[in-house]
Protein backbone atom coordinates (compact mmCIF):
# COMPACT_ATOMS: atom_id res chain seq x y z
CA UNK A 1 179.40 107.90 100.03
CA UNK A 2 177.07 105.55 98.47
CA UNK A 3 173.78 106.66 97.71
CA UNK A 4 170.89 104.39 96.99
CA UNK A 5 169.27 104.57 93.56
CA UNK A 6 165.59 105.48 94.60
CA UNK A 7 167.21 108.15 96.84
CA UNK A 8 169.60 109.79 93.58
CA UNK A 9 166.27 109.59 91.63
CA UNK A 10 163.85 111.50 94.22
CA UNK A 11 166.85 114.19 94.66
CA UNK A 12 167.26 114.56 90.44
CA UNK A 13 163.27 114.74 90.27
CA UNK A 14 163.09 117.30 93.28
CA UNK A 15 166.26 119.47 92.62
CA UNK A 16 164.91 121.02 89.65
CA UNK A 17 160.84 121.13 88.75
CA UNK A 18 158.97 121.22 92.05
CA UNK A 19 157.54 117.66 92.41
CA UNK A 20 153.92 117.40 93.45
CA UNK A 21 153.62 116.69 97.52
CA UNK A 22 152.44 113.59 98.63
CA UNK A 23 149.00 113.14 100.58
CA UNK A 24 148.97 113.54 103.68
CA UNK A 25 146.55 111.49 104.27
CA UNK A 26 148.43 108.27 102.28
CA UNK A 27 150.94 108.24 104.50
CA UNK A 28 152.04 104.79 105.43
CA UNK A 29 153.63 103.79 109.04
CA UNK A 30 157.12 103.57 108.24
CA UNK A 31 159.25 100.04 109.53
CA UNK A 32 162.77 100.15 109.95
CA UNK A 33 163.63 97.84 108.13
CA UNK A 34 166.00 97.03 104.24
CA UNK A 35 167.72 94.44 102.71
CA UNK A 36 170.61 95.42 104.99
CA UNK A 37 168.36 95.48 108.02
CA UNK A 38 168.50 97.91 111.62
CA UNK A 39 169.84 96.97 114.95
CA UNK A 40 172.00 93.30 115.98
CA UNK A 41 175.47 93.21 115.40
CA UNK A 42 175.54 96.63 113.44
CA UNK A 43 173.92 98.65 116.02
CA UNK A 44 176.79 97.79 118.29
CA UNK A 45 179.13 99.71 115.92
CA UNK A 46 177.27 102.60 115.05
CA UNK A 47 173.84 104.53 116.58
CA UNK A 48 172.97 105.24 112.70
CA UNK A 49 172.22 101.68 112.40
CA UNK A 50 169.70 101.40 115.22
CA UNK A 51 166.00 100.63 114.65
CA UNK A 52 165.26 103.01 117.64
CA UNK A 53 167.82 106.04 118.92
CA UNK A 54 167.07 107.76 122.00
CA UNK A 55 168.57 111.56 122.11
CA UNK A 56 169.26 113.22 125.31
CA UNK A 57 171.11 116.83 126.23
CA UNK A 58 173.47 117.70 128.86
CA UNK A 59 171.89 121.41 128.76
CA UNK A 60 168.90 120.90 129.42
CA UNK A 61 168.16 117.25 130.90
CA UNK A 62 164.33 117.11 131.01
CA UNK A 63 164.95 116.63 127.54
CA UNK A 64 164.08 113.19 126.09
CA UNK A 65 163.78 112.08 122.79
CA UNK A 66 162.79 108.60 121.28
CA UNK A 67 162.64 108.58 117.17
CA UNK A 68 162.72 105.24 114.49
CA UNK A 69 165.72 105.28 111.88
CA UNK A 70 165.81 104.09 108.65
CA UNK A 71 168.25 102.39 107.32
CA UNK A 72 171.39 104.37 105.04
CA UNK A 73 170.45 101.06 102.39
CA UNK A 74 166.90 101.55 102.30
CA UNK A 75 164.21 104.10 100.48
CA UNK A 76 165.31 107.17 102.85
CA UNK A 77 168.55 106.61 102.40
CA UNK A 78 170.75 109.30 104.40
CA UNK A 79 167.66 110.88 105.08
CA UNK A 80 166.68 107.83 107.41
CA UNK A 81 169.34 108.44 110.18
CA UNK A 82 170.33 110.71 113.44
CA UNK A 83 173.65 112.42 111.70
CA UNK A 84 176.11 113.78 114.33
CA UNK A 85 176.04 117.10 113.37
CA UNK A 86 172.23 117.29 114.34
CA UNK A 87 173.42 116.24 117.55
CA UNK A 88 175.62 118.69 118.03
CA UNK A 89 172.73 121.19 116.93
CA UNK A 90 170.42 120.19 119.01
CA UNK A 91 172.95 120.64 122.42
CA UNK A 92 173.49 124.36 121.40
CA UNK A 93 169.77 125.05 120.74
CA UNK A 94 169.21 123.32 123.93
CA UNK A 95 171.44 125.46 125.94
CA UNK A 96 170.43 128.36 124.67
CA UNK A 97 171.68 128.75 121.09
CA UNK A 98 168.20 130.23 119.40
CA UNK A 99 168.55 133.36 122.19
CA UNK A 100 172.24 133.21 120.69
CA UNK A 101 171.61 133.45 117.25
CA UNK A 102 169.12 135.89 117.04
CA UNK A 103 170.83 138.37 119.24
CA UNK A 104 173.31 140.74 117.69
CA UNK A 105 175.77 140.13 120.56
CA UNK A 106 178.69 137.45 120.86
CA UNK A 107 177.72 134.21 120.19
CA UNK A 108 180.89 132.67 122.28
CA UNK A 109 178.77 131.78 125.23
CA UNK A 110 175.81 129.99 124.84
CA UNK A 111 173.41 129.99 128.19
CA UNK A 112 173.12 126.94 129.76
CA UNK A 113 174.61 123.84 132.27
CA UNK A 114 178.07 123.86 132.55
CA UNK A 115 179.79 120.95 132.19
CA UNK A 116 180.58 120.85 136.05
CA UNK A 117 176.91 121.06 136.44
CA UNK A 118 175.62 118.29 135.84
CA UNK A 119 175.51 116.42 138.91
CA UNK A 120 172.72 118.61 140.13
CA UNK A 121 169.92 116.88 140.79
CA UNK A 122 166.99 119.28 140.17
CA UNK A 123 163.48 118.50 140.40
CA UNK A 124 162.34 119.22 136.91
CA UNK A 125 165.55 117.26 135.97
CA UNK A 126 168.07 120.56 135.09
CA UNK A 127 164.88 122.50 133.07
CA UNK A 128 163.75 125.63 135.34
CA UNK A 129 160.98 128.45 134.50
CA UNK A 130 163.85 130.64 134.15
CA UNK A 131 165.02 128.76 131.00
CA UNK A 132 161.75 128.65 129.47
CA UNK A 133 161.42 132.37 128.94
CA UNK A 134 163.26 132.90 126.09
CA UNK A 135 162.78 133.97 122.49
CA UNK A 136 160.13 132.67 120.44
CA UNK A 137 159.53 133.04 117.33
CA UNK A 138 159.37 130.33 113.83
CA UNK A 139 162.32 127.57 113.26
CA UNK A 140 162.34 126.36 109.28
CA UNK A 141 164.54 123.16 109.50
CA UNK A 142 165.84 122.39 105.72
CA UNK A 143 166.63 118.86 104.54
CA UNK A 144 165.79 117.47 108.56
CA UNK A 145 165.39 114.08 107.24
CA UNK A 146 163.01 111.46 109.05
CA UNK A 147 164.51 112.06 112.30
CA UNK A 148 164.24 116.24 113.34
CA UNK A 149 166.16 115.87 116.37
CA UNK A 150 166.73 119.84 116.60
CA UNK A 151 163.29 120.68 115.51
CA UNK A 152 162.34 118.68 118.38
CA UNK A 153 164.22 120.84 120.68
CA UNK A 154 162.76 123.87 119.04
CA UNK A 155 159.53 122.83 119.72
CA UNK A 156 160.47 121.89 123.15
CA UNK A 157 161.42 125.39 123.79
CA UNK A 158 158.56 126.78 122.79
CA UNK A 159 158.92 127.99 119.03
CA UNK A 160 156.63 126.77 116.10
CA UNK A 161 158.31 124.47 113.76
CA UNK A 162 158.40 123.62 110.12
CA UNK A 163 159.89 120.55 109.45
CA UNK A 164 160.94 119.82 105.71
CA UNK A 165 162.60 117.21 103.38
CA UNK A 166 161.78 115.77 100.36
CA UNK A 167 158.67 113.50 100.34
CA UNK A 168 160.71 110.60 99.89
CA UNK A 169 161.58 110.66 103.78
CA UNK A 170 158.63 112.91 105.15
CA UNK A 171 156.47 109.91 106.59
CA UNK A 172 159.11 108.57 108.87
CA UNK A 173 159.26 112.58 110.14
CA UNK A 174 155.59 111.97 110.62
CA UNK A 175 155.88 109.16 112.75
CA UNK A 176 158.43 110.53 114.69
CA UNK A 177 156.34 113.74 115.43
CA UNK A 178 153.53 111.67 116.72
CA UNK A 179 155.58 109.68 118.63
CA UNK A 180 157.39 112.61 120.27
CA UNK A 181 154.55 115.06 120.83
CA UNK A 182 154.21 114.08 124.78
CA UNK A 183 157.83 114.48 124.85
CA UNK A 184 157.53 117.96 123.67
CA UNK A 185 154.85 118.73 125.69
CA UNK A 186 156.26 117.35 128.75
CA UNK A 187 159.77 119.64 127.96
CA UNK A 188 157.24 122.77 127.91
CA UNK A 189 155.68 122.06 131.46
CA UNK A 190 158.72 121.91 132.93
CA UNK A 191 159.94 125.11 131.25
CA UNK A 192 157.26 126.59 132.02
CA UNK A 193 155.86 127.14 128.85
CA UNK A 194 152.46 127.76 128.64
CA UNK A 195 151.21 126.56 125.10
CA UNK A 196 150.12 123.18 124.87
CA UNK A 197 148.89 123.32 121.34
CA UNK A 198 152.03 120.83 120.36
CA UNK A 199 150.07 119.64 117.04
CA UNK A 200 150.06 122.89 116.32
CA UNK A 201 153.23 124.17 116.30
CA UNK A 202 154.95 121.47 114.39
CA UNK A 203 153.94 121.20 110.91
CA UNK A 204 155.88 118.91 108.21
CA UNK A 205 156.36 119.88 104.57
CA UNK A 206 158.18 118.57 101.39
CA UNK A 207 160.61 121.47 100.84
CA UNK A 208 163.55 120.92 97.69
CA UNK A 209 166.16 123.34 98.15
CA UNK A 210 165.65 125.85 95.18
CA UNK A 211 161.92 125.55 95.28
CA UNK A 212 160.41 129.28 95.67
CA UNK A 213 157.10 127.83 95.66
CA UNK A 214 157.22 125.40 98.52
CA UNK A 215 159.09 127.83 100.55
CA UNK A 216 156.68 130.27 100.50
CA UNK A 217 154.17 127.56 101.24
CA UNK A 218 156.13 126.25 104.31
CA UNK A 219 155.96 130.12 105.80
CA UNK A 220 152.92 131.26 104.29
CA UNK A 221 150.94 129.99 107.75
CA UNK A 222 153.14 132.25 110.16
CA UNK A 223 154.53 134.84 106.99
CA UNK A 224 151.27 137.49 108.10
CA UNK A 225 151.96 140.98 108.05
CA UNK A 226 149.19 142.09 110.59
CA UNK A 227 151.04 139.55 113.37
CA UNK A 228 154.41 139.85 114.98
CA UNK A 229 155.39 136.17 114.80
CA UNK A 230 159.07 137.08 116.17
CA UNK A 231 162.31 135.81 114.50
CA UNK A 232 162.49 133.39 111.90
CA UNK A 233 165.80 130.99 112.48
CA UNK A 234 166.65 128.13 109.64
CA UNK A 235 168.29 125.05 111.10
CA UNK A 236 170.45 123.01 108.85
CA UNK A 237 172.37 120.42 109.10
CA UNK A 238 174.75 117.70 107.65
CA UNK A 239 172.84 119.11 104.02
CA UNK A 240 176.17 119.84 102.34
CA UNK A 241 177.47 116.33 101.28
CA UNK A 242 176.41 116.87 97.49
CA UNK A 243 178.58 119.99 95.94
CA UNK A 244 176.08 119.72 93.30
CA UNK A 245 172.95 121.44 95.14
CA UNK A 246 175.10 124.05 96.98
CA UNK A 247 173.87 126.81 94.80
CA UNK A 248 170.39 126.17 95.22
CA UNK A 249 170.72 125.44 99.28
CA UNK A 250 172.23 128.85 99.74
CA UNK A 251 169.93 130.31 97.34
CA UNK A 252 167.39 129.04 99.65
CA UNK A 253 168.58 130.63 102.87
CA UNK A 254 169.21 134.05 100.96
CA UNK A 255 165.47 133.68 99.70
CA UNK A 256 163.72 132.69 103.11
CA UNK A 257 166.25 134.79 105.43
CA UNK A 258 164.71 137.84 102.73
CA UNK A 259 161.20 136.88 103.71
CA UNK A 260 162.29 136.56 107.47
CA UNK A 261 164.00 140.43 107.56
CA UNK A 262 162.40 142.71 109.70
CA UNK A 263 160.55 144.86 107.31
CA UNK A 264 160.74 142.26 104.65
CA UNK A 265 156.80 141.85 104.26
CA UNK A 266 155.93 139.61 107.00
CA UNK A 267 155.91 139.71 110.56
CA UNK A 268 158.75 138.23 111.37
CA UNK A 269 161.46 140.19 113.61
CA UNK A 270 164.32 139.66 111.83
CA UNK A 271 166.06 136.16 110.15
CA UNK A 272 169.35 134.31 111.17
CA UNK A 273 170.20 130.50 109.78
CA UNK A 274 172.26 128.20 111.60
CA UNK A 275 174.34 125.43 109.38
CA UNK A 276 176.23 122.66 111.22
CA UNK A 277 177.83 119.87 109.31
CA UNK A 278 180.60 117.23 110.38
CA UNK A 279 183.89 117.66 108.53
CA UNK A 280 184.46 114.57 105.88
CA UNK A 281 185.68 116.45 102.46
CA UNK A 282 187.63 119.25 102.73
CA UNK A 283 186.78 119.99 98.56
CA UNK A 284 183.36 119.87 99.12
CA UNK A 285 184.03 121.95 102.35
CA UNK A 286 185.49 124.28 100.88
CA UNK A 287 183.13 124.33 97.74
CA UNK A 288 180.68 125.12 100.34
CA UNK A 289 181.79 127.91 102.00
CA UNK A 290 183.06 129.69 98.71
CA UNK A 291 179.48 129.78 97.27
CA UNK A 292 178.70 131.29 101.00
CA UNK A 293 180.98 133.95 100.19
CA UNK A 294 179.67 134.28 96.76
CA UNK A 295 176.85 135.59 97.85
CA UNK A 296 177.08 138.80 98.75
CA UNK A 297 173.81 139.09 100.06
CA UNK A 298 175.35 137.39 103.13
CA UNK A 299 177.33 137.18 106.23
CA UNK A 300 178.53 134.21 108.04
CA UNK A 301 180.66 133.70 111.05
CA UNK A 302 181.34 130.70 112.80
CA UNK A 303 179.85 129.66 116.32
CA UNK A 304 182.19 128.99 118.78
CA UNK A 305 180.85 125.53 120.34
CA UNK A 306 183.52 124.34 122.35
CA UNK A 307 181.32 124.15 125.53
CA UNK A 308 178.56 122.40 123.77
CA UNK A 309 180.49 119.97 122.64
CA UNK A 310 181.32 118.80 125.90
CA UNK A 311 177.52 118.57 127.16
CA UNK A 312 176.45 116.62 124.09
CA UNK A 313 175.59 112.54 124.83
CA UNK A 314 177.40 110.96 122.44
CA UNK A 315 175.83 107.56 121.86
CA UNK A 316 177.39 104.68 123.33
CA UNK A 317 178.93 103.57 120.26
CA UNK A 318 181.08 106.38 120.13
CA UNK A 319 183.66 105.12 122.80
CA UNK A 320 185.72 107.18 125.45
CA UNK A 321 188.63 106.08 122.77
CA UNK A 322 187.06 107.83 119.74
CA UNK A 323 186.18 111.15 122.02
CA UNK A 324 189.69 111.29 122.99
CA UNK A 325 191.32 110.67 119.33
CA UNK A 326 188.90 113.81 118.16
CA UNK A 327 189.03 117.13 118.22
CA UNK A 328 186.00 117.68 118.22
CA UNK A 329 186.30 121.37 118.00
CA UNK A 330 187.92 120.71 114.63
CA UNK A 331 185.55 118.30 113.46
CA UNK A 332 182.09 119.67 113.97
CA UNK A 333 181.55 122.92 112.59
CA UNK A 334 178.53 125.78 112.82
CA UNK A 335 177.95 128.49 111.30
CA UNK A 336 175.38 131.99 111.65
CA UNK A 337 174.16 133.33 108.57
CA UNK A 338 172.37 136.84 108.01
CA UNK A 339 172.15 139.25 105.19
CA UNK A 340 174.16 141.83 104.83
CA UNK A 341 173.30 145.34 105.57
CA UNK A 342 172.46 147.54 101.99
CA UNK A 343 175.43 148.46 100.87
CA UNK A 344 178.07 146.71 103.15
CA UNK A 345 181.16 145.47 101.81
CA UNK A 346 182.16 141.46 101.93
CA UNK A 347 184.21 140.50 104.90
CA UNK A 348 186.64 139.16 102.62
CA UNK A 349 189.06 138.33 105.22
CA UNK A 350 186.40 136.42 107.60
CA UNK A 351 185.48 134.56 104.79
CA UNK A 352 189.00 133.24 103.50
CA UNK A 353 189.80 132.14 106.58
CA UNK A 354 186.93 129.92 107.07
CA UNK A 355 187.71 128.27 103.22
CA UNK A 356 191.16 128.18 104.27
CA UNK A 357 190.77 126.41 107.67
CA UNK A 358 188.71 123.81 105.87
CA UNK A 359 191.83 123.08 103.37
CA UNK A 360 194.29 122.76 106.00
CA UNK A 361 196.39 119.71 106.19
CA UNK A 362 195.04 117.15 108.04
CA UNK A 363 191.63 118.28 107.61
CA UNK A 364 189.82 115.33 106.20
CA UNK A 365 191.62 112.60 109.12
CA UNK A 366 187.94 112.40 110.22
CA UNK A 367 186.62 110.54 106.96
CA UNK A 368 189.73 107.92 108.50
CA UNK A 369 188.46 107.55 111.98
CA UNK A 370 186.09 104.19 112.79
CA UNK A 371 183.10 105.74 114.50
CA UNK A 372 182.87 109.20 113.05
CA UNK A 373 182.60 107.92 109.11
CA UNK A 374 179.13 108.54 107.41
């Protein structure tokens, strides 16, 4: 894909020496605007070129969501944009996929509407008590870009959130926290959530993948050994496009998922991350999951979300056409990651199969569809 120079640059300056964060208080109210410009005749082909994208969930439909983009030609580059994959996240958090994850049970069957439910009309629009009292604890989304969609949802559910990036993009996350805090808070009443402190349970933090420092800084508020602050869940996704910073990335989840174990220091109740990512190179696909299986520090297995993908709400530029050309199961892809237990052996097996599944013939006839292609 092409990247824009000032994007390359803040990645090369932020993948390797920790840069120093930007003010908080400098921030600037981002426009969506570039050269290439948001919304008219390019919105109608794709959501990722709309000035405004509204996200809502077929799991849970008091759900509403209104954040600015950026535009893929401007400063923020990919970082400016509602990625599918984040969709897709966001549905299986939504219908119960943070109970899911840090359960040791299946993760086949993720709570939540059924398809054939959702002609219900329920007062609190589909969101009950009942679905509000579920696990809490800290989600750390990595590389979330300006628009957070499943941090959000997080939030929505309850959970305190860290959102991080690099700086380059962090503003526009800013924004769209402020202009999504009612719709958080809104979510909560209806699920019958009783914290209102929405300010401060979202917090936003430059974050390079590598950097020990910042991580500890983005859990060093909840990371406190005389409180039980429950699980710890990473949320990642679409952050494996560049082969060149898989090393660090997964050296990132093995560093904070250490931090997150039970017993690991902090009060946290244990550590699971969730990656989710659209398929578009089966090399770097498969680049990505062999570093996963080079460290042996963890497990991963893959989610089955073949019921989520039928609740999510596609955006209207994704036609009936494009839904029925896809399989979707095929082409979005999540993953659970944990550490291994001391002393375990690699799953060696498991973890073939996934590289091998993402070689396959035929896999990259998404990067050929119109509608899917980043």
């Amino acid at each position: 894909g092409v990247v824009s120079s000032s994007r390359r640059e803040a990645h090369e300056s932020a993948w390797c020496p920790a840069r120093v964060g930007q003010d908080e208080n400098d921030e600037e109210e981002v426009k969506p605007s570039s050269k290439a410009g948001l919304g008219g005749p390019r919105a109608l082909f794709s959501s990722l070129c709309e000035a405004e994208v509204v996200a809502t969930f077929g799991s849970l439909r008091c759900l509403r969501f209104s954040m600015v983009q950026q535009d893929m030609f401007g400063a923020a580059d990919t970082g400016g944009a509602l990625w599918y994959a984040d969709r897709v996240m966001a549905e299986y958090l939504a219908g119960g996929g943070l109970d899911a994850a840090t359960s040791s049970g299946v993760l086949a069957e993720v709570p939540g509407a059924r398809p054939d439910e959702l002609d219900r009309d329920d007062a609190a629009g589909g969101c009950t008590a009942e679905q509000g009292r579920r696990t809490r604890g800290l989600a750390l989304a990595l590389g979330c870009g300006g628009v957070p969609l499943s941090g959000f949802v997080a939030a929505a559910l309850g959970w305190k959130v860290v959102l991080t990036d690099l700086g380059i993009v962090l503003d526009q996350t800013r924004q769209n926290v402020r202009r999504n805090l009612d719709a958080v808070r809104s979510a909560r009443a209806a699920l019958g959530i009783d914290r209102d402190e929405v300010e401060d349970d979202i917090e936003v933090r430059e974050l390079p993948f590598g950097d020990e420092q910042a991580l500890d800084a983005a859990l060093s508020r909840w990371h406190a050994p005389s409180e039980e602050a429950g699980p710890l869940v990473l949320l990642c996704s679409d952050c494996i496009w560049k082969p060149e910073l898989h090393t660090i990335l997964v050296k990132t989840f093995v560093s904070a998922l250490q931090r997150g174990a039970s017993g690991g220091g902090g009060g946290f109740t244990g550590a699971c991350a969730l990656v989710s990512f659209q398929k578009r190179s089966p090399t770097n696909e498969a680049l990505f999951m062999k570093c996963l299986k080079e460290a042996e520090v963890l497990r991963f297995e893959r989610v089955d979300i073949a019921e989520v993908l039928q609740l999510v709400q596609w955006p209207s530029q994704v036609g009936a056409d494009t839904l029925r050309g896809c399989d979707l199961v095929n082409e979005f892809q999540l993953f659970r990651l944990t550490l291994a237990p001391a002393g375990a052996p690699a799953p060696v097996g498991a973890a073939a199969g996934a590289v091998a599944a993402l070689r396959a013939p035929g896999a990259d006839s998404s990067r050929r569809r119109r509608g899917w292609r980043r």
